[in-house]
């Protein structure tokens, strides 16, 4: 009894001023855009302690759905909205308005011990189709390729699907994981693995490959030379009211600090600032 | 004073009405559980049926092509059902023998003091949150399996098989001993048989062990990993419910068996367990239900690969289960309704519900039967 | 001859059989003990790494960077002492920065291929030094918090130090077996002004980081900064507390009332046994189905809250623990000696009165046990809150906000941090700390319940 009473007291200590004009913003969506959203949120919350910005990372598809059903203010997506989603939005009186906050390249990554340095787009597609199943077919060691892919709720997957697979189906022996971070974990611990991640997730524990002779970097993505490049979106319902919190958040990327943050996280800023 | 003991008719009626209302109110509140279950079935079924209307049954249950985002989308969930089945079987292989032996130990073998120490161990295993198990499976077990797995399997083969080999050699010696008539030869032959048997078994064991050591574990997140962890999660349920069943058999049956000269092992395995069999069946079903319905462990550590392993018994291959598919592909508001991609996940949830209902019914029937049997026997 | 042989054979036969039987008996006993032993070993293997590394989130050797973070982000620590230390550290680090600067001037004078090669090597080295020390002088101030500070844990700092001293490169000459080749990094910078760095660092490295044992109990009370790179896990703990409380608040009234009904009022009718069957069924529903139902019912249909919220999460968890509370309460009520009830009724109290004033208080310890065990369960469940209440990042909620807003929670964030996070390896200690904390909370609750139960048993027996 006493325990419960003390717990309740403890909780009431935080009752505080729940009503007093605390502003709130909720984001949901892509795990690729997630780190950017989280960094932006922290920047905003540091400058104004009355803010409460919550970030959910459940996949680009869910970001769209949350925005359409009014469950979030900003839907982060690493792919553009699909026609079906637009239709649904219109039916719900939501006008999805895209804001491109950063650029990204999907890097094809392997374990650093893998001698492979460059692959052609066709070869990547065949690996994911299952047609090439052993590294020795590409001049590497005699190991079965462990194909790592994303599950169907992922914007990264959709972009990869569109730009690389081009209507082919990923082989069903591929392991599916739920996020960029998980792809990285799998590939960095498995010598025979291959996977794809957003550029911001590439670090020393992975090796990014040249695709069709182009290495993913800020220059090659901004100039469009890297073949698997994509914009990262934040969708809002109609263009946000000037000066509102949502407006400030989705135009933050235009400021110098915003661009610097994007670059520090590892993605490509849209402009040269 | 006079009429405080005699209740007026009106007061009586009021009292009865109040009691009836209270009764009814309580009944309603209790029925809440029933209402909830019905609602769950309704809501899940309501969102699951559109899938079957749109796509039909055949592809869902017979095809292994799971491409819900494909163009055109394919919803073959057979590999996912297989994955669930495989890890459940694996978990049972770990949990059932261990659980029953442990329950026997608790009910018949251990002295009271030791029991007081062991019971908390089981309760702690039962209380650990599933995400902690999943964390262990992903962060600690999977890397070990990937780097040192084959060697560990080899060692495990030794640890498991050597005692069995010793026992078998001993039996062989006894067998030989009973067959030889000649006194002189008997001692010599039986010792020679023993030594040769040990030698032979050790050779076999080392062959088996080196076979295991020679395997390559391509991926530490696989069916074996999940089966092991799920087995440990299901153990406490099986142990405690089986122990209850074994205890409820009563002392009479056991004492009768001992009186006839049976050893403890024979009493337990030939008399007590058959008597408690329905209860043990119920325990096993409950444990298995826990394994089927577990989400976090499989989501984190099964590899989520929508395939039927090649060959079908290859536990070292990543698999995908129903629960992990729901958790991984879901997570949204009830929009994009009408899309088979949304409804198929409810179809899977419906399948899970049906499996858990049926198992529940079977286990209840088993418990009822065991109660009837025991009542019948002791009367 | 025949009979003799028969006799001998039979006698030998029975004796051996007994031997075998005894052997079987002994071996099954051994197997029995072995299975208990295996379970105990499994528990130890499960808990040991989590406890050891989880404690590492609370007790570790922290560097000057850690103290900087605590002071600048959380306003704890004494500024004079810190400033003193910072000055000393700056003195120790300055030679490193000077060497870097003179190397950069040398680099300007190099040209062509050699220049590019050295440039790449310099970039790698500077990257490692940035990991250690935070910002290098002359560079733009980063905005991301994690880039503003160096390594806060001494163990991590030592690893980076080893990476500085020993460079690694993959040797692909044999495509079948690529090998990792390690060589001292000083060979790369031989003859340049950076070479003395590799003499200086092993001597002075400790002085540049100043590690000290830290008891970071504020891990429980600090918010997390920059996606858990720094700080603690307070929002998650608070979220778990809220969710558990809501779950109990919803489930206990319904559960206890239902238990009272089943124990006191219900007859042995078919309807009642059907009811019990349904309660058992509810106990067997997979947790993810509860999550789906919570989403479909509480959020989309009933619209208990507009979006994910603690309220909905608590309601969903309440459904999960309801059967446990009903069962435990019913058992507790049935265990109250009949004499209590009969004495109360014989004194003229109505049934309702008896229940409220006599039986329930007597059954209270048992009911409490059930509640505490359910609290442990509700605190640890993940699947029901994925779609109904949990977010990866958020501020600790005030009480009134819980009705409409989601929250981070320990179980969900454990999953999130070890799969989805952008730097899973750098925050291992936070993951272990979270798992350790969650297990500690759940086990404390369960041990309390066990003690309560032991006390009840003693009381009932004595």
XYZ file of N, CA and C in Angstrom, chain A residues 28 35 45 55 77 81 91 94 105 116 120 129 134 142 153 161-163 180 196 226 240 249-250 261:
75
model
N 6.940 11.023 -37.482
C 6.931 9.583 -37.622
C 7.450 9.253 -39.004
N 17.640 9.770 -37.897
C 18.725 10.501 -37.229
C 18.658 12.004 -37.482
N 14.694 21.600 -29.184
C 14.337 21.476 -27.771
C 15.391 22.110 -26.890
N 9.876 11.678 -31.752
C 10.220 11.107 -33.047
C 10.018 9.600 -33.000
N 9.909 10.594 -44.830
C 9.919 9.499 -45.774
C 11.191 9.543 -46.590
N 5.854 9.939 -51.993
C 4.577 9.276 -51.723
C 4.055 8.593 -52.971
N -8.607 11.864 -49.973
C -9.889 11.439 -49.417
C -10.025 11.853 -47.966
N -6.279 15.693 -46.643
C -4.887 16.014 -46.332
C -4.170 16.290 -47.640
N 22.514 8.962 -50.638
C 22.843 7.933 -51.622
C 22.700 6.601 -50.941
N 36.096 -7.184 -52.841
C 35.360 -6.460 -53.884
C 35.479 -4.968 -53.678
N 28.990 -3.617 -60.898
C 28.083 -2.967 -61.812
C 26.666 -3.109 -61.270
N 18.747 -10.867 -56.917
C 17.767 -11.777 -57.485
C 18.087 -13.212 -57.120
N 27.451 -16.865 -55.103
C 28.713 -17.099 -54.416
C 29.686 -15.998 -54.804
N 35.511 -18.064 -51.899
C 34.472 -19.059 -52.126
C 33.539 -19.081 -50.925
N 8.291 -2.452 -45.403
C 7.768 -1.183 -44.934
C 8.764 -0.051 -45.091
N 14.449 -0.931 -54.586
C 13.627 -1.743 -55.466
C 13.452 -1.069 -56.824
N 13.177 0.229 -56.754
C 12.886 0.935 -57.987
C 14.137 1.141 -58.820
N 15.222 1.589 -58.165
C 16.393 1.989 -58.940
C 17.280 0.806 -59.315
N 18.130 0.649 -41.147
C 19.492 0.850 -41.637
C 20.512 0.352 -40.622
N 22.443 -2.841 -48.185
C 22.370 -1.460 -48.659
C 21.864 -0.577 -47.532
N 26.135 9.607 -59.075
C 25.938 8.322 -58.413
C 24.551 7.811 -58.751
N 3.002 24.518 -44.242
C 2.714 24.948 -42.873
C 2.628 26.457 -42.763
N 10.348 23.989 -38.314
C 11.036 22.705 -38.345
C 11.369 22.277 -39.770
N 10.396 22.400 -40.664
C 10.674 21.881 -42.011
C 11.471 22.854 -42.855
N 24.171 20.390 -39.648
C 23.719 19.198 -38.936
C 23.563 18.020 -39.887
